[in-house]
Tab-separated table of C-alpha atoms in Angstrom:
chain	number	residue	atom	x	y	z
A	1218	UNK	CA	-6.254	48.616	-0.644
A	1219	UNK	CA	-8.604	50.709	2.190
A	1220	UNK	CA	-11.008	48.855	0.907
A	1221	UNK	CA	-9.336	45.308	1.202
A	1222	UNK	CA	-8.096	46.789	4.889
A	1223	UNK	CA	-11.182	47.535	5.800
A	1224	UNK	CA	-13.004	44.215	4.830
A	1225	UNK	CA	-9.935	42.417	7.357
A	1226	UNK	CA	-10.813	44.669	10.207
A	1227	UNK	CA	-15.280	43.600	9.600
A	1228	UNK	CA	-13.778	39.941	9.498
A	1229	UNK	CA	-11.565	40.157	11.965
A	1230	UNK	CA	-14.275	41.503	14.289
A	1231	UNK	CA	-16.782	38.892	13.288
A	1232	UNK	CA	-14.764	35.998	13.591
A	1233	UNK	CA	-10.511	36.174	13.291
A	1234	UNK	CA	-11.217	32.540	12.654
A	1235	UNK	CA	-12.045	33.255	9.614
A	1236	UNK	CA	-9.031	35.123	8.773
A	1237	UNK	CA	-6.734	31.409	9.898
A	1238	UNK	CA	-4.809	29.995	6.804
A	1239	UNK	CA	-2.996	27.704	7.698
A	1240	UNK	CA	-3.766	24.245	6.749
A	1241	UNK	CA	-4.323	21.033	9.048
A	1242	UNK	CA	-1.576	18.933	9.651
A	1243	UNK	CA	-2.540	15.206	9.938
A	1244	UNK	CA	-3.282	13.530	13.129
A	1245	UNK	CA	-1.294	11.460	14.075
A	1246	UNK	CA	-2.459	8.686	15.659
A	1247	UNK	CA	-0.651	6.193	18.205
A	1248	UNK	CA	-3.258	3.526	16.979
A	1249	UNK	CA	-1.332	0.511	15.549
A	1250	UNK	CA	-2.639	-0.733	12.093
A	1251	UNK	CA	-3.618	-4.177	12.407
A	1252	UNK	CA	-3.835	-5.812	9.141
A	1253	UNK	CA	-7.154	-7.468	8.102
A	1254	UNK	CA	-7.673	-10.106	4.539
A	1255	UNK	CA	-9.814	-8.100	2.495
A	1256	UNK	CA	-10.597	-6.097	-0.869
A	1257	UNK	CA	-9.364	-2.537	-0.758
A	1258	UNK	CA	-10.862	0.451	-2.714
A	1259	UNK	CA	-9.458	3.968	-3.778
A	1260	UNK	CA	-10.826	7.069	-1.900
A	1261	UNK	CA	-11.074	10.396	-2.855
A	1262	UNK	CA	-11.817	14.127	-0.546
A	1263	UNK	CA	-12.582	13.229	2.807
A	1264	UNK	CA	-12.691	10.280	2.430
A	1265	UNK	CA	-9.759	9.249	1.976
A	1266	UNK	CA	-8.408	11.057	4.769
A	1267	UNK	CA	-10.361	9.541	6.726
A	1268	UNK	CA	-7.245	7.370	6.788
A	1269	UNK	CA	-4.397	9.589	6.858
A	1270	UNK	CA	-2.635	9.592	10.410
A	1271	UNK	CA	-2.724	6.082	11.171
A	1272	UNK	CA	0.806	3.722	11.721
A	1273	UNK	CA	1.663	0.691	11.485
A	1274	UNK	CA	5.441	-0.943	11.335
A	1275	UNK	CA	7.578	-2.186	8.913
A	1276	UNK	CA	11.367	-3.312	8.862
A	1277	UNK	CA	11.274	-2.054	12.889
A	1278	UNK	CA	9.960	1.551	11.623
A	1279	UNK	CA	7.358	3.130	12.405
A	1280	UNK	CA	5.337	4.276	9.439
A	1281	UNK	CA	2.115	6.613	8.653
A	1282	UNK	CA	-0.734	5.895	6.316
A	1283	UNK	CA	-1.046	8.791	3.632
A	1284	UNK	CA	2.791	10.334	4.175
A	1285	UNK	CA	3.999	11.406	0.712
A	1286	UNK	CA	7.039	13.263	2.332
A	1287	UNK	CA	8.673	9.510	2.211
A	1288	UNK	CA	7.128	7.971	-0.702
A	1289	UNK	CA	9.966	7.229	-2.865
A	1290	UNK	CA	9.757	6.708	-7.077
A	1291	UNK	CA	11.614	3.198	-7.190
A	1292	UNK	CA	13.104	1.333	-10.763
A	1293	UNK	CA	10.988	-2.076	-10.770
A	1294	UNK	CA	10.857	-4.751	-13.320
A	1295	UNK	CA	10.107	-2.769	-16.353
A	1296	UNK	CA	8.385	0.372	-14.648
A	1297	UNK	CA	8.490	2.483	-11.439
A	1298	UNK	CA	6.555	1.917	-7.974
A	1299	UNK	CA	5.937	4.489	-5.126
A	1300	UNK	CA	6.945	2.927	-2.322
A	1301	UNK	CA	7.766	4.134	1.552
A	1302	UNK	CA	11.659	3.943	2.197
A	1303	UNK	CA	11.246	1.800	4.491
A	1304	UNK	CA	11.054	-1.169	2.299
A	1305	UNK	CA	12.863	0.544	-0.892
A	1306	UNK	CA	15.881	-1.459	0.079
A	1307	UNK	CA	13.813	-4.651	-0.801
A	1308	UNK	CA	12.399	-3.624	-4.021
A	1309	UNK	CA	15.609	-2.453	-5.456
A	1310	UNK	CA	16.972	-6.222	-4.195
A	1311	UNK	CA	13.215	-8.015	-5.354
A	1312	UNK	CA	13.454	-6.377	-8.417
A	1313	UNK	CA	17.897	-7.292	-9.006
A	1314	UNK	CA	16.558	-11.234	-7.787
A	1315	UNK	CA	14.124	-10.971	-9.975
A	1316	UNK	CA	16.460	-10.181	-12.808
A	1317	UNK	CA	19.242	-12.537	-11.879
A	1318	UNK	CA	16.514	-15.231	-11.784
A	1319	UNK	CA	17.939	-18.400	-13.490
A	1320	UNK	CA	14.318	-20.336	-12.637
A	1321	UNK	CA	13.085	-20.639	-16.204
A	1322	UNK	CA	9.758	-19.960	-15.128
A	1323	UNK	CA	10.532	-16.991	-12.997
A	1324	UNK	CA	12.395	-15.258	-16.536
A	1325	UNK	CA	9.083	-16.245	-17.964
A	1326	UNK	CA	7.446	-14.830	-16.871
A	1327	UNK	CA	5.594	-10.693	-17.653
A	1328	UNK	CA	5.332	-8.680	-15.446
A	1329	UNK	CA	3.131	-6.221	-17.418
A	1330	UNK	CA	0.308	-4.359	-14.384
A	1331	UNK	CA	2.274	-2.359	-11.317
A	1332	UNK	CA	0.133	-1.015	-8.184
A	1333	UNK	CA	1.706	0.778	-5.353
A	1334	UNK	CA	0.905	3.565	-2.645
A	1335	UNK	CA	-2.554	4.830	-3.078
A	1336	UNK	CA	-5.517	6.202	-0.606
A	1337	UNK	CA	-7.889	3.010	0.138
A	1338	UNK	CA	-9.012	1.197	3.045
A	1339	UNK	CA	-10.275	-2.436	3.462
A	1340	UNK	CA	-13.959	-2.427	1.818
A	1341	UNK	CA	-16.820	-1.714	4.225
A	1342	UNK	CA	-13.762	-0.260	7.363
A	1343	UNK	CA	-11.835	2.613	8.101
A	1344	UNK	CA	-8.849	0.809	8.243
A	1345	UNK	CA	-6.096	1.788	5.776
A	1346	UNK	CA	-4.161	-0.721	3.808
A	1347	UNK	CA	-0.892	-1.393	3.545
A	1348	UNK	CA	-1.147	0.434	0.339
A	1349	UNK	CA	-2.044	3.559	2.154
A	1350	UNK	CA	1.154	3.046	4.023
A	1351	UNK	CA	4.022	2.360	0.827
A	1352	UNK	CA	4.100	-1.257	1.976
A	1353	UNK	CA	2.541	-2.884	-0.784
A	1354	UNK	CA	2.879	-3.657	-4.851
A	1355	UNK	CA	0.280	-5.616	-6.922
A	1356	UNK	CA	1.043	-7.395	-9.837
A	1357	UNK	CA	-0.259	-7.614	-12.844
A	1358	UNK	CA	-3.725	-7.676	-11.152
A	1359	UNK	CA	-6.060	-9.189	-14.046
A	1360	UNK	CA	-4.286	-12.463	-14.168
A	1361	UNK	CA	-4.397	-12.639	-10.315
A	1362	UNK	CA	-7.677	-11.245	-9.136
A	1363	UNK	CA	-9.379	-10.811	-5.770
A	1364	UNK	CA	-11.462	-13.192	-4.810
A	1365	UNK	CA	-14.309	-14.071	-1.564
A	1366	UNK	CA	-13.134	-17.669	-1.190
A	1367	UNK	CA	-10.623	-19.627	-0.209
A	1368	UNK	CA	-10.677	-21.512	-3.568
A	1369	UNK	CA	-10.206	-21.588	-6.339
A	1370	UNK	CA	-7.047	-19.120	-6.017
A	1371	UNK	CA	-7.009	-18.246	-9.610
A	1372	UNK	CA	-3.247	-16.789	-10.219
A	1373	UNK	CA	-0.560	-17.348	-12.855
A	1374	UNK	CA	2.752	-16.612	-11.033
A	1375	UNK	CA	5.642	-19.159	-10.384
A	1376	UNK	CA	5.804	-19.874	-7.089
A	1377	UNK	CA	9.321	-19.429	-7.200
A	1378	UNK	CA	8.672	-15.968	-8.457
A	1379	UNK	CA	6.439	-15.717	-4.807
A	1380	UNK	CA	9.015	-16.843	-2.816
A	1381	UNK	CA	11.092	-14.141	-4.312
A	1382	UNK	CA	9.336	-11.829	-2.452
A	1383	UNK	CA	8.199	-14.167	1.097
A	1384	UNK	CA	12.364	-14.846	1.266
A	1385	UNK	CA	12.396	-10.688	1.912
A	1386	UNK	CA	9.688	-11.188	4.364
A	1387	UNK	CA	6.673	-10.051	2.449
A	1388	UNK	CA	3.465	-11.891	3.374
A	1389	UNK	CA	1.089	-13.020	-0.272
A	1390	UNK	CA	-1.784	-12.829	-0.490
A	1391	UNK	CA	-2.220	-15.865	-2.001
A	1392	UNK	CA	-1.866	-17.282	1.325
A	1393	UNK	CA	-4.142	-15.633	2.473
A	1394	UNK	CA	-6.594	-17.825	5.071
A	1395	UNK	CA	-10.156	-16.759	4.854
A	1396	UNK	CA	-9.848	-15.027	1.235
A	1397	UNK	CA	-7.247	-14.932	-1.390
A	1398	UNK	CA	-5.706	-11.696	-3.679
A	1399	UNK	CA	-3.037	-13.171	-5.477
A	1400	UNK	CA	-1.402	-9.889	-6.678
A	1401	UNK	CA	-0.835	-8.326	-3.328
A	1402	UNK	CA	2.465	-8.759	-1.794
A	1403	UNK	CA	3.325	-7.038	1.212
A	1404	UNK	CA	5.621	-5.959	4.549
A	1405	UNK	CA	2.680	-4.596	6.404
A	1406	UNK	CA	2.768	-5.361	10.226
A	1407	UNK	CA	0.682	-8.408	9.932
A	1408	UNK	CA	0.439	-9.562	6.590
A	1409	UNK	CA	3.890	-10.214	7.156
A	1410	UNK	CA	4.028	-14.136	8.174
A	1411	UNK	CA	1.498	-15.130	4.902
A	1412	UNK	CA	4.113	-17.252	3.496
A	1413	UNK	CA	2.981	-20.401	2.870
A	1414	UNK	CA	0.055	-21.966	1.879
A	1415	UNK	CA	-1.914	-23.190	-1.131
A	1416	UNK	CA	-3.636	-21.416	-3.918
A	1417	UNK	CA	-4.550	-23.145	-7.135
A	1418	UNK	CA	-2.330	-22.527	-10.444
A	1419	UNK	CA	0.911	-22.063	-8.662
A	1420	UNK	CA	3.118	-23.619	-9.807
Protein backbone atom coordinates (compact mmCIF):
# COMPACT_ATOMS: atom_id res chain seq x y z
CA UNK A 1 0.00 0.00 0.00
CA UNK A 2 2.89 2.34 0.88
CA UNK A 3 4.56 1.58 -2.48
CA UNK A 4 1.30 2.24 -4.37
CA UNK A 5 0.76 5.55 -2.60
CA UNK A 6 4.35 6.51 -3.28
CA UNK A 7 4.00 5.77 -7.00
CA UNK A 8 0.73 7.73 -7.16
CA UNK A 9 2.39 10.74 -5.47
CA UNK A 10 5.31 10.72 -7.91
CA UNK A 11 3.08 10.40 -11.01
CA UNK A 12 0.75 13.13 -9.74
CA UNK A 13 3.68 15.51 -9.36
CA UNK A 14 5.04 14.70 -12.84
CA UNK A 15 1.70 15.00 -14.72
CA UNK A 16 -1.75 14.77 -13.07
CA UNK A 17 -3.31 13.90 -16.46
CA UNK A 18 -1.55 10.52 -16.40
CA UNK A 19 -3.90 9.51 -13.60
CA UNK A 20 -7.04 10.67 -15.41
CA UNK A 21 -8.98 7.46 -16.07
CA UNK A 22 -12.14 9.09 -17.42
CA UNK A 23 -13.26 7.77 -20.81
CA UNK A 24 -13.61 10.36 -23.54
CA UNK A 25 -17.14 10.66 -24.88
CA UNK A 26 -17.89 10.72 -28.60
CA UNK A 27 -17.75 14.16 -30.13
CA UNK A 28 -21.24 15.41 -30.90
CA UNK A 29 -20.85 16.90 -34.36
CA UNK A 30 -23.56 19.29 -35.48
CA UNK A 31 -22.71 18.82 -39.15
CA UNK A 32 -25.64 17.29 -41.03
CA UNK A 33 -24.41 14.22 -42.88
CA UNK A 34 -25.36 14.15 -46.55
CA UNK A 35 -25.80 10.78 -48.23
CA UNK A 36 -23.43 10.02 -51.08
CA UNK A 37 -23.84 7.13 -53.48
CA UNK A 38 -21.01 4.65 -53.14
CA UNK A 39 -19.70 1.46 -51.55
CA UNK A 40 -19.05 1.14 -47.85
CA UNK A 41 -16.14 -0.17 -45.81
CA UNK A 42 -16.18 -1.87 -42.43
CA UNK A 43 -13.80 -0.12 -40.05
CA UNK A 44 -12.20 -0.71 -36.68
CA UNK A 45 -10.10 1.21 -34.17
CA UNK A 46 -9.30 4.85 -34.90
CA UNK A 47 -10.77 4.67 -38.41
CA UNK A 48 -14.16 3.74 -36.95
CA UNK A 49 -13.94 6.48 -34.32
CA UNK A 50 -13.50 9.06 -37.08
CA UNK A 51 -17.06 8.54 -38.27
CA UNK A 52 -18.69 8.46 -34.86
CA UNK A 53 -20.70 11.29 -33.31
CA UNK A 54 -22.00 12.67 -36.62
CA UNK A 55 -25.66 13.65 -36.90
CA UNK A 56 -28.40 12.97 -39.46
CA UNK A 57 -32.18 12.67 -39.34
CA UNK A 58 -34.64 9.80 -39.72
CA UNK A 59 -38.40 9.96 -39.25
CA UNK A 60 -38.02 13.54 -38.07
CA UNK A 61 -35.57 12.58 -35.32
CA UNK A 62 -31.92 13.52 -34.95
CA UNK A 63 -29.76 10.41 -34.75
CA UNK A 64 -26.05 10.03 -34.11
CA UNK A 65 -23.62 7.62 -35.76
CA UNK A 66 -22.19 4.77 -33.63
CA UNK A 67 -24.66 5.41 -30.82
CA UNK A 68 -25.01 1.91 -29.35
CA UNK A 69 -27.51 3.22 -26.78
CA UNK A 70 -30.21 3.52 -29.44
CA UNK A 71 -29.48 0.34 -31.39
CA UNK A 72 -32.05 -2.41 -30.87
CA UNK A 73 -32.32 -5.99 -32.10
CA UNK A 74 -35.44 -6.62 -34.19
CA UNK A 75 -36.69 -9.91 -35.70
CA UNK A 76 -36.75 -9.70 -39.48
CA UNK A 77 -37.56 -12.37 -42.09
CA UNK A 78 -36.40 -15.25 -39.94
CA UNK A 79 -33.26 -13.47 -38.75
CA UNK A 80 -32.40 -10.54 -36.50
CA UNK A 81 -31.23 -7.07 -37.48
CA UNK A 82 -29.73 -4.35 -35.31
CA UNK A 83 -31.23 -0.96 -36.16
CA UNK A 84 -31.78 2.48 -34.69
CA UNK A 85 -34.87 2.85 -32.50
CA UNK A 86 -35.96 5.61 -34.88
CA UNK A 87 -36.81 3.00 -37.54
CA UNK A 88 -37.74 0.03 -35.35
CA UNK A 89 -41.46 0.46 -36.10
CA UNK A 90 -40.68 0.61 -39.84
CA UNK A 91 -38.69 -2.62 -39.75
CA UNK A 92 -41.42 -4.43 -37.82
CA UNK A 93 -44.08 -3.14 -40.24
CA UNK A 94 -42.06 -4.16 -43.31
CA UNK A 95 -41.43 -7.60 -41.84
CA UNK A 96 -45.17 -8.04 -41.24
CA UNK A 97 -46.02 -6.76 -44.74
CA UNK A 98 -43.55 -9.11 -46.42
CA UNK A 99 -44.89 -12.10 -44.51
CA UNK A 100 -48.51 -11.14 -45.22
CA UNK A 101 -47.99 -10.39 -48.93
CA UNK A 102 -50.08 -12.41 -51.35
CA UNK A 103 -47.82 -11.54 -54.29
CA UNK A 104 -46.39 -14.90 -55.46
CA UNK A 105 -42.97 -13.40 -56.21
CA UNK A 106 -42.71 -11.83 -52.75
CA UNK A 107 -43.88 -15.06 -51.11
CA UNK A 108 -41.26 -17.02 -53.06
CA UNK A 109 -38.37 -14.62 -52.35
CA UNK A 110 -36.08 -16.02 -49.67
CA UNK A 111 -33.99 -13.73 -47.48
CA UNK A 112 -30.79 -15.58 -46.63
CA UNK A 113 -28.31 -12.74 -45.98
CA UNK A 114 -28.83 -9.70 -43.77
CA UNK A 115 -26.63 -6.76 -42.87
CA UNK A 116 -27.63 -3.92 -40.58
CA UNK A 117 -25.89 -1.69 -38.00
CA UNK A 118 -22.14 -1.38 -38.51
CA UNK A 119 -19.52 1.37 -38.20
CA UNK A 120 -18.93 1.99 -41.89
CA UNK A 121 -18.18 4.86 -44.21
CA UNK A 122 -18.24 5.41 -47.94
CA UNK A 123 -15.00 4.46 -49.69
CA UNK A 124 -12.31 7.19 -49.78
CA UNK A 125 -14.43 9.28 -47.43
CA UNK A 126 -14.87 9.97 -43.73
CA UNK A 127 -18.63 10.33 -44.18
CA UNK A 128 -20.49 7.64 -42.23
CA UNK A 129 -22.89 5.44 -44.14
CA UNK A 130 -26.50 4.84 -43.19
CA UNK A 131 -25.33 1.61 -41.51
CA UNK A 132 -23.29 3.59 -38.96
CA UNK A 133 -26.54 5.22 -37.82
CA UNK A 134 -28.46 1.94 -37.81
CA UNK A 135 -30.72 3.22 -40.58
CA UNK A 136 -30.02 0.67 -43.32
CA UNK A 137 -30.39 -2.98 -44.25
CA UNK A 138 -28.43 -5.00 -46.80
CA UNK A 139 -30.38 -7.98 -48.11
CA UNK A 140 -29.00 -10.97 -50.04
CA UNK A 141 -25.73 -9.26 -50.91
CA UNK A 142 -24.40 -12.09 -53.09
CA UNK A 143 -27.41 -11.91 -55.42
CA UNK A 144 -27.63 -8.11 -55.39
CA UNK A 145 -24.04 -6.85 -55.68
CA UNK A 146 -22.82 -3.25 -55.67
CA UNK A 147 -21.76 -1.83 -59.04
CA UNK A 148 -19.81 1.31 -59.94
CA UNK A 149 -21.95 1.55 -63.08
CA UNK A 150 -25.62 2.28 -63.64
CA UNK A 151 -25.89 -0.77 -65.89
CA UNK A 152 -26.10 -3.66 -65.64
CA UNK A 153 -27.84 -3.72 -62.30
CA UNK A 154 -27.76 -7.29 -61.06
CA UNK A 155 -30.66 -8.12 -58.76
CA UNK A 156 -33.05 -10.96 -58.05
CA UNK A 157 -35.45 -8.83 -56.00
CA UNK A 158 -39.07 -8.70 -57.16
CA UNK A 159 -40.43 -5.21 -57.75
CA UNK A 160 -43.21 -5.84 -55.22
CA UNK A 161 -40.59 -6.73 -52.59
CA UNK A 162 -38.76 -3.43 -53.15
CA UNK A 163 -42.04 -1.50 -53.14
CA UNK A 164 -42.89 -2.64 -49.61
CA UNK A 165 -39.75 -0.81 -48.44
CA UNK A 166 -40.20 2.29 -50.58
CA UNK A 167 -43.87 2.57 -49.54
CA UNK A 168 -42.55 2.85 -45.98
CA UNK A 169 -40.23 5.72 -46.98
CA UNK A 170 -37.01 3.78 -47.55
CA UNK A 171 -34.70 4.47 -50.46
CA UNK A 172 -33.33 1.55 -52.50
CA UNK A 173 -29.77 1.32 -53.84
CA UNK A 174 -31.07 -0.23 -57.05
CA UNK A 175 -32.57 3.16 -57.87
CA UNK A 176 -29.36 5.13 -57.30
CA UNK A 177 -28.61 7.31 -60.31
CA UNK A 178 -24.83 7.15 -60.70
CA UNK A 179 -24.14 3.69 -59.26
CA UNK A 180 -26.21 0.70 -58.17
CA UNK A 181 -26.39 -1.10 -54.82
CA UNK A 182 -29.51 -3.30 -54.98
CA UNK A 183 -28.81 -5.06 -51.68
CA UNK A 184 -29.22 -1.74 -49.86
CA UNK A 185 -32.32 -0.16 -48.27
CA UNK A 186 -32.03 2.98 -46.15
CA UNK A 187 -34.07 5.58 -44.33
CA UNK A 188 -31.20 8.02 -43.91
CA UNK A 189 -31.97 11.65 -44.69
CA UNK A 190 -31.21 12.33 -48.35
CA UNK A 191 -31.35 8.66 -49.30
CA UNK A 192 -35.08 8.24 -48.85
CA UNK A 193 -35.70 9.86 -52.23
CA UNK A 194 -34.43 6.83 -54.16
CA UNK A 195 -37.83 5.26 -54.70
CA UNK A 196 -38.07 4.95 -58.49
CA UNK A 197 -35.87 4.22 -61.49
CA UNK A 198 -34.64 1.31 -63.56
CA UNK A 199 -32.66 -1.72 -62.56
CA UNK A 200 -32.09 -4.63 -64.96
CA UNK A 201 -33.49 -7.83 -63.57
CA UNK A 202 -36.15 -6.19 -61.41
CA UNK A 203 -39.38 -7.97 -62.30
